[in-house]
mmCIF file of C-alpha atoms and ligand atoms in Angstrom:
data_model
loop_
_atom_site.group_PDB
_atom_site.id
_atom_site.type_symbol
_atom_site.label_atom_id
_atom_site.label_comp_id
_atom_site.label_asym_id
_atom_site.label_seq_id
_atom_site.Cartn_x
_atom_site.Cartn_y
_atom_site.Cartn_z
ATOM 1 C CA MET A 1058 15.320 -36.616 -46.669
ATOM 2 C CA ILE A 1059 17.973 -33.919 -46.746
ATOM 3 C CA TYR A 1060 16.816 -30.804 -44.950
ATOM 4 C CA LEU A 1061 18.722 -27.652 -45.858
ATOM 5 C CA ASP A 1062 16.068 -25.112 -44.895
ATOM 6 C CA HIS A 1063 16.744 -24.329 -41.239
ATOM 7 C CA ALA A 1064 16.031 -20.630 -41.746
ATOM 8 C CA ALA A 1065 12.428 -21.618 -42.533
ATOM 9 C CA THR A 1066 12.035 -23.810 -39.469
ATOM 10 C CA THR A 1067 14.003 -26.402 -37.515
ATOM 11 C CA PRO A 1068 13.410 -29.933 -36.242
ATOM 12 C CA VAL A 1069 12.631 -30.273 -32.530
ATOM 13 C CA PRO A 1070 15.196 -32.382 -30.625
ATOM 14 C CA ARG A 1071 13.869 -35.252 -28.529
ATOM 15 C CA GLU A 1072 14.656 -33.448 -25.242
ATOM 16 C CA VAL A 1073 12.513 -30.519 -26.351
ATOM 17 C CA ALA A 1074 9.613 -32.777 -27.328
ATOM 18 C CA GLN A 1075 9.929 -34.600 -23.979
ATOM 19 C CA ALA A 1076 9.851 -31.346 -22.013
ATOM 20 C CA MET A 1077 6.702 -30.378 -23.896
ATOM 21 C CA TYR A 1078 5.113 -33.797 -23.508
ATOM 22 C CA GLU A 1079 5.504 -33.679 -19.740
ATOM 23 C CA VAL A 1080 3.837 -30.280 -19.582
ATOM 24 C CA LEU A 1081 1.026 -31.403 -21.857
ATOM 25 C CA THR A 1082 0.232 -34.624 -20.049
ATOM 26 C CA GLU A 1083 1.386 -34.311 -16.415
ATOM 27 C CA GLN A 1084 2.076 -30.709 -15.452
ATOM 28 C CA TYR A 1085 -0.816 -29.298 -17.423
ATOM 29 C CA GLY A 1086 -2.058 -26.797 -14.838
ATOM 30 C CA ASN A 1087 -2.927 -23.207 -15.573
ATOM 31 C CA PRO A 1088 -0.262 -20.932 -14.026
ATOM 32 C CA SER A 1089 -3.062 -18.664 -12.757
ATOM 33 C CA SER A 1090 -4.640 -21.466 -10.692
ATOM 34 C CA GLN A 1091 -4.214 -21.289 -6.908
ATOM 35 C CA TYR A 1092 -3.750 -24.991 -6.080
ATOM 36 C CA PRO A 1093 -0.290 -26.609 -5.994
ATOM 37 C CA MET A 1094 -0.158 -27.599 -9.691
ATOM 38 C CA GLY A 1095 -0.960 -24.009 -10.693
ATOM 39 C CA VAL A 1096 1.604 -22.622 -8.267
ATOM 40 C CA GLU A 1097 4.162 -25.079 -9.628
ATOM 41 C CA MET A 1098 3.446 -23.909 -13.183
ATOM 42 C CA LYS A 1099 3.949 -20.295 -12.180
ATOM 43 C CA LYS A 1100 7.380 -21.245 -10.817
ATOM 44 C CA ARG A 1101 8.229 -23.120 -13.980
ATOM 45 C CA LEU A 1102 7.111 -20.195 -16.095
ATOM 46 C CA ALA A 1103 9.660 -18.025 -14.298
ATOM 47 C CA ALA A 1104 12.360 -20.620 -14.959
ATOM 48 C CA TRP A 1105 11.452 -20.866 -18.676
ATOM 49 C CA ARG A 1106 11.597 -17.092 -18.966
ATOM 50 C CA ALA A 1107 15.011 -17.103 -17.289
ATOM 51 C CA SER A 1108 16.318 -19.704 -19.784
ATOM 52 C CA VAL A 1109 15.185 -17.728 -22.820
ATOM 53 C CA ALA A 1110 16.480 -14.491 -21.259
ATOM 54 C CA ALA A 1111 19.854 -16.163 -20.656
ATOM 55 C CA ALA A 1112 20.034 -17.141 -24.343
ATOM 56 C CA MET A 1113 19.364 -13.503 -25.285
ATOM 57 C CA ASP A 1114 21.545 -12.109 -22.498
ATOM 58 C CA CYS A 1115 18.814 -9.820 -21.231
ATOM 59 C CA PRO A 1116 17.128 -9.413 -17.815
ATOM 60 C CA ALA A 1117 14.242 -11.891 -17.441
ATOM 61 C CA GLU A 1118 11.971 -9.062 -16.156
ATOM 62 C CA GLY A 1119 12.165 -7.455 -19.592
ATOM 63 C CA LEU A 1120 11.064 -10.526 -21.510
ATOM 64 C CA VAL A 1121 7.468 -11.208 -22.516
ATOM 65 C CA PHE A 1122 6.422 -14.447 -24.197
ATOM 66 C CA THR A 1123 4.512 -14.047 -27.456
ATOM 67 C CA SER A 1124 2.888 -16.474 -29.871
ATOM 68 C CA CYS A 1125 5.587 -16.078 -32.568
ATOM 69 C CA GLY A 1126 8.170 -13.789 -34.113
ATOM 70 C CA THR A 1127 5.444 -12.153 -36.156
ATOM 71 C CA GLU A 1128 3.572 -11.094 -33.023
ATOM 72 C CA GLY A 1129 6.776 -9.685 -31.523
ATOM 73 C CA ASP A 1130 7.467 -7.643 -34.662
ATOM 74 C CA ASN A 1131 3.888 -6.338 -34.831
ATOM 75 C CA TRP A 1132 3.840 -5.460 -31.170
ATOM 76 C CA ALA A 1133 7.296 -3.847 -31.092
ATOM 77 C CA LEU A 1134 6.380 -1.391 -33.826
ATOM 78 C CA ARG A 1135 2.987 -0.662 -32.302
ATOM 79 C CA ALA A 1136 4.535 -0.210 -28.837
ATOM 80 C CA ALA A 1137 7.171 2.213 -30.124
ATOM 81 C CA ALA A 1138 4.608 4.152 -32.161
ATOM 82 C CA TRP A 1139 2.328 4.405 -29.129
ATOM 83 C CA GLN A 1140 5.059 5.506 -26.738
ATOM 84 C CA ASN A 1141 6.189 8.237 -29.147
ATOM 85 C CA ARG A 1142 2.766 9.233 -30.405
ATOM 86 C CA HIS A 1143 3.318 12.827 -29.278
ATOM 87 C CA LEU A 1144 6.777 12.957 -30.873
ATOM 88 C CA GLY A 1145 5.680 12.310 -34.436
ATOM 89 C CA LYS A 1146 4.454 9.866 -37.017
ATOM 90 C CA HIS A 1147 7.600 8.844 -38.855
ATOM 91 C CA ILE A 1148 9.180 5.380 -38.933
ATOM 92 C CA VAL A 1149 12.483 4.267 -40.425
ATOM 93 C CA THR A 1150 12.887 0.691 -41.625
ATOM 94 C CA THR A 1151 14.497 -1.190 -44.509
ATOM 95 C CA ALA A 1152 13.176 -2.663 -47.726
ATOM 96 C CA VAL A 1153 14.499 -6.112 -46.730
ATOM 97 C CA GLU A 1154 12.640 -6.629 -43.441
ATOM 98 C CA HIS A 1155 10.420 -9.633 -42.876
ATOM 99 C CA SER A 1156 6.819 -9.080 -43.927
ATOM 100 C CA ALA A 1157 5.840 -9.088 -40.218
ATOM 101 C CA VAL A 1158 7.526 -5.678 -40.023
ATOM 102 C CA LEU A 1159 6.677 -4.438 -43.521
ATOM 103 C CA GLU A 1160 2.966 -5.256 -43.279
ATOM 104 C CA THR A 1161 2.747 -3.535 -39.887
ATOM 105 C CA CYS A 1162 4.403 -0.498 -41.461
ATOM 106 C CA LYS A 1163 1.788 -0.585 -44.220
ATOM 107 C CA GLN A 1164 -0.959 -0.626 -41.590
ATOM 108 C CA LEU A 1165 0.672 2.297 -39.819
ATOM 109 C CA GLU A 1166 0.825 4.188 -43.135
ATOM 110 C CA GLN A 1167 -2.936 3.735 -43.399
ATOM 111 C CA GLU A 1168 -3.144 5.281 -39.933
ATOM 112 C CA GLY A 1169 -1.255 8.398 -40.993
ATOM 113 C CA TYR A 1170 2.369 7.388 -40.459
ATOM 114 C CA GLU A 1171 5.116 8.133 -42.956
ATOM 115 C CA VAL A 1172 7.570 5.257 -43.381
ATOM 116 C CA THR A 1173 11.073 5.536 -44.863
ATOM 117 C CA TYR A 1174 12.137 2.215 -46.439
ATOM 118 C CA LEU A 1175 15.918 2.176 -46.785
ATOM 119 C CA ALA A 1176 17.262 0.396 -49.859
ATOM 120 C CA PRO A 1177 20.212 -1.966 -49.494
ATOM 121 C CA ASP A 1178 23.200 -1.977 -51.839
ATOM 122 C CA GLN A 1179 23.636 -4.841 -54.316
ATOM 123 C CA GLY A 1180 25.180 -6.929 -51.569
ATOM 124 C CA GLY A 1181 22.071 -6.483 -49.428
ATOM 125 C CA LEU A 1182 23.918 -4.295 -46.932
ATOM 126 C CA ILE A 1183 22.653 -1.208 -45.132
ATOM 127 C CA THR A 1184 24.980 1.022 -43.134
ATOM 128 C CA ALA A 1185 24.387 2.535 -39.724
ATOM 129 C CA GLN A 1186 25.034 5.958 -41.239
ATOM 130 C CA GLN A 1187 22.277 5.387 -43.803
ATOM 131 C CA VAL A 1188 19.846 4.531 -41.006
ATOM 132 C CA LEU A 1189 20.899 7.388 -38.732
ATOM 133 C CA GLU A 1190 20.688 9.967 -41.518
ATOM 134 C CA ALA A 1191 17.062 8.980 -42.099
ATOM 135 C CA VAL A 1192 16.113 9.694 -38.465
ATOM 136 C CA ARG A 1193 14.220 12.980 -37.985
ATOM 137 C CA PRO A 1194 12.877 14.918 -35.003
ATOM 138 C CA ASP A 1195 9.498 13.212 -35.583
ATOM 139 C CA THR A 1196 10.845 9.647 -35.899
ATOM 140 C CA ALA A 1197 8.968 7.468 -33.422
ATOM 141 C CA ALA A 1198 10.697 4.191 -34.254
ATOM 142 C CA VAL A 1199 13.539 2.620 -36.177
ATOM 143 C CA SER A 1200 13.162 -1.057 -37.077
ATOM 144 C CA VAL A 1201 16.123 -2.889 -38.614
ATOM 145 C CA MET A 1202 16.537 -6.649 -38.521
ATOM 146 C CA LEU A 1203 19.634 -8.278 -37.057
ATOM 147 C CA VAL A 1204 20.063 -11.032 -39.665
ATOM 148 C CA ASN A 1205 18.233 -11.185 -42.970
ATOM 149 C CA ASN A 1206 16.396 -14.478 -43.420
ATOM 150 C CA GLU A 1207 16.974 -14.709 -47.171
ATOM 151 C CA LEU A 1208 20.523 -13.422 -47.534
ATOM 152 C CA GLY A 1209 22.151 -14.006 -44.159
ATOM 153 C CA THR A 1210 23.291 -10.379 -44.181
ATOM 154 C CA VAL A 1211 23.971 -8.960 -40.718
ATOM 155 C CA TYR A 1212 22.993 -5.375 -39.940
ATOM 156 C CA PRO A 1213 24.865 -2.971 -37.627
ATOM 157 C CA ILE A 1214 22.343 -2.754 -34.781
ATOM 158 C CA ARG A 1215 24.939 -1.867 -32.159
ATOM 159 C CA ASP A 1216 26.214 1.088 -34.198
ATOM 160 C CA ILE A 1217 22.667 2.255 -34.863
ATOM 161 C CA ALA A 1218 21.846 2.021 -31.133
ATOM 162 C CA GLN A 1219 24.956 3.962 -30.234
ATOM 163 C CA GLY A 1220 24.339 6.727 -32.777
ATOM 164 C CA LEU A 1221 20.586 7.056 -32.302
ATOM 165 C CA PRO A 1222 20.554 9.288 -29.174
ATOM 166 C CA ARG A 1223 22.546 11.941 -31.056
ATOM 167 C CA ARG A 1224 19.961 11.975 -33.849
ATOM 168 C CA ASN A 1225 16.886 11.716 -31.634
ATOM 169 C CA PRO A 1226 17.057 10.651 -27.969
ATOM 170 C CA LYS A 1227 13.406 9.589 -27.901
ATOM 171 C CA THR A 1228 13.317 7.379 -30.999
ATOM 172 C CA LEU A 1229 12.997 3.710 -30.034
ATOM 173 C CA LEU A 1230 15.025 1.030 -31.820
ATOM 174 C CA HIS A 1231 13.498 -2.354 -32.640
ATOM 175 C CA THR A 1232 15.396 -5.259 -34.109
ATOM 176 C CA ASP A 1233 13.864 -8.446 -35.466
ATOM 177 C CA ALA A 1234 16.431 -10.951 -34.204
ATOM 178 C CA VAL A 1235 14.458 -14.045 -35.242
ATOM 179 C CA GLN A 1236 17.348 -15.302 -37.413
ATOM 180 C CA GLY A 1237 20.013 -14.341 -34.902
ATOM 181 C CA LEU A 1238 18.828 -16.079 -31.764
ATOM 182 C CA THR A 1239 21.563 -17.408 -29.480
ATOM 183 C CA ALA A 1240 24.193 -15.503 -31.499
ATOM 184 C CA PHE A 1241 23.699 -12.087 -29.905
ATOM 185 C CA SER A 1242 23.679 -10.377 -26.545
ATOM 186 C CA ALA A 1243 20.788 -7.980 -25.960
ATOM 187 C CA ARG A 1244 22.951 -5.986 -23.547
ATOM 188 C CA ASP A 1245 25.594 -5.606 -26.202
ATOM 189 C CA LEU A 1246 23.205 -4.802 -29.069
ATOM 190 C CA GLY A 1247 21.524 -1.965 -27.204
ATOM 191 C CA ALA A 1248 18.192 -2.166 -29.056
ATOM 192 C CA ASP A 1249 15.091 -1.153 -27.088
ATOM 193 C CA LEU A 1250 12.885 -3.931 -28.455
ATOM 194 C CA ILE A 1251 14.079 -7.326 -29.680
ATOM 195 C CA SER A 1252 11.781 -9.984 -31.141
ATOM 196 C CA VAL A 1253 12.682 -13.675 -31.376
ATOM 197 C CA SER A 1254 10.977 -16.965 -32.232
ATOM 198 C CA ALA A 1255 11.446 -20.493 -30.873
ATOM 199 C CA HIS A 1256 11.055 -22.529 -34.041
ATOM 200 C CA LYS A 1257 14.250 -21.214 -35.604
ATOM 201 C CA ILE A 1258 16.402 -22.751 -32.843
ATOM 202 C CA GLY A 1259 14.912 -26.186 -32.345
ATOM 203 C CA GLY A 1260 11.894 -25.022 -30.376
ATOM 204 C CA PRO A 1261 8.248 -25.530 -31.298
ATOM 205 C CA LYS A 1262 6.302 -23.307 -33.657
ATOM 206 C CA GLY A 1263 3.818 -20.934 -32.043
ATOM 207 C CA VAL A 1264 5.933 -19.298 -29.370
ATOM 208 C CA GLY A 1265 8.313 -16.360 -29.350
ATOM 209 C CA ALA A 1266 9.398 -13.551 -27.077
ATOM 210 C CA LEU A 1267 9.764 -9.798 -27.106
ATOM 211 C CA TYR A 1268 12.423 -8.064 -25.052
ATOM 212 C CA LEU A 1269 11.383 -4.674 -23.717
ATOM 213 C CA GLY A 1270 14.388 -2.603 -22.679
ATOM 214 C CA PRO A 1271 14.482 0.034 -19.925
ATOM 215 C CA ARG A 1272 13.603 2.894 -22.298
ATOM 216 C CA VAL A 1273 10.327 1.222 -23.202
ATOM 217 C CA LYS A 1274 7.647 2.531 -20.872
ATOM 218 C CA ARG A 1275 4.898 0.125 -20.026
ATOM 219 C CA PRO A 1276 3.735 -0.698 -23.563
ATOM 220 C CA ARG A 1277 0.164 -0.904 -24.649
ATOM 221 C CA PRO A 1278 -0.739 -4.611 -24.876
ATOM 222 C CA LEU A 1279 -1.511 -6.017 -28.284
ATOM 223 C CA LEU A 1280 -3.772 -8.606 -26.632
ATOM 224 C CA ALA A 1281 -5.965 -7.315 -23.820
ATOM 225 C CA GLY A 1282 -7.750 -9.674 -21.450
ATOM 226 C CA GLY A 1283 -6.961 -11.668 -18.325
ATOM 227 C CA GLY A 1284 -3.716 -9.847 -17.559
ATOM 228 C CA GLN A 1285 -1.209 -12.671 -18.008
ATOM 229 C CA GLU A 1286 2.457 -11.816 -18.580
ATOM 230 C CA ASN A 1287 2.298 -9.035 -16.007
ATOM 231 C CA GLY A 1288 -0.667 -7.503 -17.785
ATOM 232 C CA LEU A 1289 1.312 -7.063 -20.994
ATOM 233 C CA ARG A 1290 0.157 -10.029 -23.040
ATOM 234 C CA SER A 1291 -3.124 -11.655 -22.109
ATOM 235 C CA GLY A 1292 -4.103 -15.210 -22.967
ATOM 236 C CA THR A 1293 -3.583 -18.374 -20.939
ATOM 237 C CA GLU A 1294 0.115 -19.116 -21.152
ATOM 238 C CA ALA A 1295 1.085 -21.688 -23.802
ATOM 239 C CA THR A 1296 3.007 -23.634 -21.176
ATOM 240 C CA ALA A 1297 4.106 -26.559 -23.354
ATOM 241 C CA GLN A 1298 5.406 -24.208 -26.056
ATOM 242 C CA MET A 1299 7.228 -22.157 -23.449
ATOM 243 C CA ALA A 1300 8.779 -25.273 -21.895
ATOM 244 C CA GLY A 1301 9.916 -26.307 -25.380
ATOM 245 C CA PHE A 1302 11.328 -22.866 -26.137
ATOM 246 C CA ALA A 1303 13.271 -22.844 -22.863
ATOM 247 C CA LYS A 1304 14.682 -26.337 -23.430
ATOM 248 C CA ALA A 1305 15.687 -25.493 -27.007
ATOM 249 C CA ALA A 1306 17.413 -22.311 -25.801
ATOM 250 C CA GLU A 1307 19.281 -24.255 -23.097
ATOM 251 C CA LEU A 1308 20.425 -26.895 -25.593
ATOM 252 C CA ARG A 1309 21.599 -24.295 -28.110
ATOM 253 C CA MET A 1310 23.483 -22.356 -25.429
ATOM 254 C CA ALA A 1311 25.200 -25.544 -24.235
ATOM 255 C CA SER A 1312 26.654 -26.183 -27.698
ATOM 256 C CA LEU A 1313 26.993 -22.604 -28.902
ATOM 257 C CA GLU A 1314 30.702 -22.534 -29.728
ATOM 258 C CA ARG A 1315 30.691 -25.998 -31.281
ATOM 259 C CA ASP A 1316 27.638 -25.209 -33.422
ATOM 260 C CA ARG A 1317 29.050 -21.907 -34.555
ATOM 261 C CA ALA A 1318 32.300 -23.481 -35.729
ATOM 262 C CA HIS A 1319 30.406 -26.345 -37.407
ATOM 263 C CA LEU A 1320 28.057 -23.991 -39.248
ATOM 264 C CA ALA A 1321 30.869 -21.710 -40.391
ATOM 265 C CA ASP A 1322 32.752 -24.730 -41.708
ATOM 266 C CA LEU A 1323 29.669 -26.077 -43.489
ATOM 267 C CA ARG A 1324 28.853 -22.750 -45.056
ATOM 268 C CA ALA A 1325 32.377 -22.329 -46.428
ATOM 269 C CA TYR A 1326 32.295 -25.896 -47.724
ATOM 270 C CA ALA A 1327 28.877 -25.437 -49.360
ATOM 271 C CA GLN A 1328 29.950 -22.183 -50.937
ATOM 272 C CA GLU A 1329 33.008 -23.796 -52.494
ATOM 273 C CA ARG A 1330 31.108 -26.883 -53.690
ATOM 274 C CA LEU A 1331 28.161 -24.992 -55.146
ATOM 275 C CA LEU A 1332 30.082 -22.157 -56.770
ATOM 276 C CA ALA A 1333 31.960 -24.799 -58.775
ATOM 277 C CA ILE A 1334 28.692 -25.470 -60.658
ATOM 278 C CA PRO A 1335 28.610 -23.519 -63.931
ATOM 279 C CA ASP A 1336 26.335 -20.427 -63.848
ATOM 280 C CA MET A 1337 26.115 -20.526 -60.034
ATOM 281 C CA VAL A 1338 26.863 -17.102 -58.544
ATOM 282 C CA PRO A 1339 26.839 -15.739 -54.986
ATOM 283 C CA VAL A 1340 23.968 -13.461 -53.973
ATOM 284 C CA GLY A 1341 24.416 -10.759 -51.342
ATOM 285 C CA GLN A 1342 27.175 -10.347 -48.824
ATOM 286 C CA GLY A 1343 25.702 -12.486 -46.085
ATOM 287 C CA THR A 1344 27.928 -13.579 -43.236
ATOM 288 C CA ALA A 1345 25.503 -15.375 -40.883
ATOM 289 C CA PRO A 1346 26.912 -18.903 -40.649
ATOM 290 C CA HIS A 1347 23.604 -20.709 -41.168
ATOM 291 C CA VAL A 1348 22.398 -19.037 -44.396
ATOM 292 C CA LEU A 1349 23.831 -19.256 -47.899
ATOM 293 C CA SER A 1350 22.218 -17.377 -50.767
ATOM 294 C CA LEU A 1351 23.186 -18.184 -54.341
ATOM 295 C CA SER A 1352 21.749 -18.065 -57.823
ATOM 296 C CA LEU A 1353 21.822 -20.601 -60.609
ATOM 297 C CA ALA A 1354 21.603 -17.696 -63.015
ATOM 298 C CA GLY A 1355 19.057 -18.350 -65.726
ATOM 299 C CA TRP A 1356 17.347 -21.374 -64.118
ATOM 300 C CA PRO A 1357 14.076 -20.355 -62.418
ATOM 301 C CA SER A 1358 14.395 -20.996 -58.704
ATOM 302 C CA GLN A 1359 10.910 -22.457 -58.247
ATOM 303 C CA ASN A 1360 11.776 -25.209 -60.766
ATOM 304 C CA ILE A 1361 15.001 -25.919 -58.878
ATOM 305 C CA VAL A 1362 13.172 -26.155 -55.567
ATOM 306 C CA ASN A 1363 10.534 -28.471 -57.074
ATOM 307 C CA ASP A 1364 13.130 -30.675 -58.776
ATOM 308 C CA LEU A 1365 15.248 -31.059 -55.636
ATOM 309 C CA GLY A 1366 12.120 -31.444 -53.502
ATOM 310 C CA ALA A 1367 11.066 -34.421 -55.649
ATOM 311 C CA GLN A 1368 14.435 -35.988 -54.787
ATOM 312 C CA GLY A 1369 13.915 -35.400 -51.064
ATOM 313 C CA ILE A 1370 16.190 -32.363 -50.821
ATOM 314 C CA CYS A 1371 14.621 -29.349 -49.141
ATOM 315 C CA ILE A 1372 15.985 -25.942 -50.059
ATOM 316 C CA SER A 1373 14.213 -22.642 -50.476
ATOM 317 C CA ALA A 1374 13.680 -20.203 -53.312
ATOM 318 C CA GLY A 1375 14.014 -17.332 -50.862
ATOM 319 C CA SER A 1376 11.782 -16.952 -47.855
ATOM 320 C CA ALA A 1377 9.260 -19.682 -47.117
ATOM 321 C CA CYS A 1378 6.889 -16.906 -46.078
ATOM 322 C CA HIS A 1379 6.763 -15.614 -49.657
ATOM 323 C CA GLN A 1380 6.365 -18.795 -51.630
ATOM 324 C CA GLY A 1381 4.848 -18.304 -55.022
ATOM 325 C CA LYS A 1382 5.464 -14.561 -55.012
ATOM 326 C CA PRO A 1383 8.700 -12.879 -56.080
ATOM 327 C CA SER A 1384 10.706 -12.065 -52.987
ATOM 328 C CA HIS A 1385 10.855 -8.381 -52.015
ATOM 329 C CA VAL A 1386 14.362 -8.972 -50.676
ATOM 330 C CA VAL A 1387 15.677 -10.225 -54.006
ATOM 331 C CA ALA A 1388 13.848 -7.392 -55.771
ATOM 332 C CA ALA A 1389 15.554 -4.853 -53.472
ATOM 333 C CA LEU A 1390 18.992 -6.029 -54.644
ATOM 334 C CA LYS A 1391 18.206 -4.954 -58.223
ATOM 335 C CA LEU A 1392 20.051 -7.934 -59.649
ATOM 336 C CA PRO A 1393 20.195 -8.730 -63.374
ATOM 337 C CA LYS A 1394 17.027 -10.588 -64.403
ATOM 338 C CA ARG A 1395 18.667 -14.000 -64.908
ATOM 339 C CA VAL A 1396 20.419 -13.819 -61.536
ATOM 340 C CA ALA A 1397 17.250 -12.703 -59.734
ATOM 341 C CA ALA A 1398 15.286 -15.547 -61.334
ATOM 342 C CA GLY A 1399 17.625 -18.227 -60.010
ATOM 343 C CA VAL A 1400 18.052 -17.215 -56.362
ATOM 344 C CA ILE A 1401 18.063 -20.126 -53.929
ATOM 345 C CA ARG A 1402 18.727 -20.298 -50.212
ATOM 346 C CA LEU A 1403 20.397 -23.120 -48.348
ATOM 347 C CA SER A 1404 20.313 -22.901 -44.576
ATOM 348 C CA PHE A 1405 21.960 -25.184 -42.090
ATOM 349 C CA GLY A 1406 21.489 -26.498 -38.568
ATOM 350 C CA PRO A 1407 23.754 -28.139 -36.028
ATOM 351 C CA GLY A 1408 22.915 -31.579 -37.450
ATOM 352 C CA THR A 1409 23.678 -30.760 -41.120
ATOM 353 C CA THR A 1410 26.547 -32.757 -42.642
ATOM 354 C CA ARG A 1411 28.994 -32.296 -45.506
ATOM 355 C CA GLU A 1412 27.524 -35.412 -47.147
ATOM 356 C CA GLU A 1413 24.144 -33.689 -47.311
ATOM 357 C CA ILE A 1414 25.748 -30.712 -49.002
ATOM 358 C CA ASP A 1415 27.496 -33.037 -51.476
ATOM 359 C CA ALA A 1416 24.145 -34.613 -52.377
ATOM 360 C CA CYS A 1417 22.588 -31.195 -52.846
ATOM 361 C CA ALA A 1418 25.488 -30.017 -55.000
ATOM 362 C CA GLN A 1419 25.123 -33.100 -57.174
ATOM 363 C CA ALA A 1420 21.392 -32.525 -57.622
ATOM 364 C CA LEU A 1421 21.984 -28.880 -58.528
ATOM 365 C CA GLN A 1422 24.648 -29.860 -61.044
ATOM 366 C CA GLN A 1423 22.191 -32.312 -62.633
ATOM 367 C CA HIS A 1424 19.483 -29.676 -62.729
ATOM 368 C CA HIS A 1425 21.879 -27.367 -64.524
ATOM 369 C CA ASP A 1426 22.932 -30.035 -67.035
ATOM 370 C CA GLN A 1427 19.517 -31.546 -67.715
ATOM 371 C CA ARG A 1428 17.008 -28.702 -67.488
ATOM 372 C CA MET A 1429 16.559 -25.863 -69.931
ATOM 373 C CA PRO A 1430 17.406 -22.392 -68.692
ATOM 374 C CA MET A 1431 14.989 -19.534 -69.315
ATOM 375 C CA LEU A 1432 15.326 -17.757 -72.690
HETATM 376 N N1 PLP B 1757 11.330 -12.410 -38.828
HETATM 377 C C1 PLP B 1757 12.197 -13.154 -39.532
HETATM 378 C C2 PLP B 1757 13.520 -12.572 -39.922
HETATM 379 C C3 PLP B 1757 11.876 -14.473 -39.890
HETATM 380 O O1 PLP B 1757 12.738 -15.211 -40.579
HETATM 381 C C4 PLP B 1757 10.611 -14.984 -39.502
HETATM 382 C C5 PLP B 1757 10.185 -16.341 -39.912
HETATM 383 O O2 PLP B 1757 10.488 -16.803 -40.985
HETATM 384 C C6 PLP B 1757 9.752 -14.170 -38.756
HETATM 385 C C7 PLP B 1757 10.137 -12.889 -38.441
HETATM 386 C C8 PLP B 1757 8.419 -14.657 -38.285
HETATM 387 O O3 PLP B 1757 8.565 -15.543 -37.213
HETATM 388 P P1 PLP B 1757 7.353 -16.557 -36.854
HETATM 389 O O4 PLP B 1757 7.373 -17.606 -37.906
HETATM 390 O O5 PLP B 1757 7.692 -17.086 -35.503
HETATM 391 O O6 PLP B 1757 6.124 -15.743 -36.847
#
C-alpha cells in the first residue's frame, strides 16, 4: 500500500505503540489513586505533558490534554466566548476552518452570536489586515487556523496576534494548529489558545491538547466531573493515549530538521511530477511541506480517489472529514467548475519516498488517459 494521506491521519511508529502497550498492560494505574502505581502515573502524566509542551514550545502549566483536536477547537471557542461574554457576542473566523470550528460557530450563532466568516482569495490566502479589520469592540474571539488541512496554506497568526491589541485588547485569539504541530512555537505565535491533535504526528487517535495562554482566565470546563487536569477537563486520564502522544512528540522533535528538509524535497518533487500530467493544475498557494493540493481539471476527484484506492494508493479528495460532501474549502476558492471537481490532496510523512510519488503519478496519468472526463 502507498499511503499519501498523512494530513488525514498518520501511522504510529513502533516506539509509540510500545510506550502505549506498557501503560495499558503494566503501568495501568489511575493517576488519581493514592498507592504507588497511582503516584507513579501522576509523575508520568507530568512528564508526558512536558514532552508535548516542549514540542509546542509552551509552558507545561498552560497545557491541558483533550480527547482530540475537535474537542480543543470546540473548547477554545467556548472558553473565549465565556471569558468575553460581557464584551460582546461577535466572533471572527474564516470560511476555510475545519468543521470543528465552523460547527461550533454555528452553535454559537444559534445562541445569539454573530460570526464573520472571512473569505480567502483564489489562492486560499487570508491576510492579517483582513482579519484585523473585521475585529470590532464587541469581538469576543478570533479563530484562524495555522495550516489549512486541505490546501496547506499557512495563515499569519503571529501578525494577527501582534495587531489584535490595537483593535481590541480583550479579544482572544485561537488558532487550530492541528496541521502545524511540531512546526511552530507557541511563544512565537502569540495566540491565546492553541489546539493540537496527536494522530497527525504519529501519535494515537483520541488524544489532543489545548494550550491556554496567560490572557486566558480560568476557562469554564467543557467536561465537568471529577476535576482531573487541574479541574479544567474532567474524565479519568487516557494515560496510554497521552503516553503515545508524548512519545510521538519526542520522536518528531528529535528528527525535526531532517523531516522538514525531506518533506520540502518530496513536495517539490511531487509537484513537478504531477504537474507534468496533462490537465493537472495547482490549487491554492499552500506552502506547508506536507500537503500538496492539485486538480486533475475535469476528472471528478471521487472517481480518482476510488480508482487509486483500488490500486492500493491512498490519496484524498479534500478533507477526510468531509467525504462524500463537496468541500467547503474548495467551494470558498470559487474555482472554475472543472477545476473544483478534480481537486485532490496528497500529504506526506517522514517515511514517504520518491518511489511512492512516482507510482502515484503513474496511476494519475493512467486515470487521465483511460477514464472519461466530465462533460
Ligand atoms: N483541525 C484540523 C485542521 C484538522 O485537520 C483536523 C483533523 O482532520 C481537526 C481539526 C480535528 O482533529 P481530530 O481528528 O483530532 O478531532
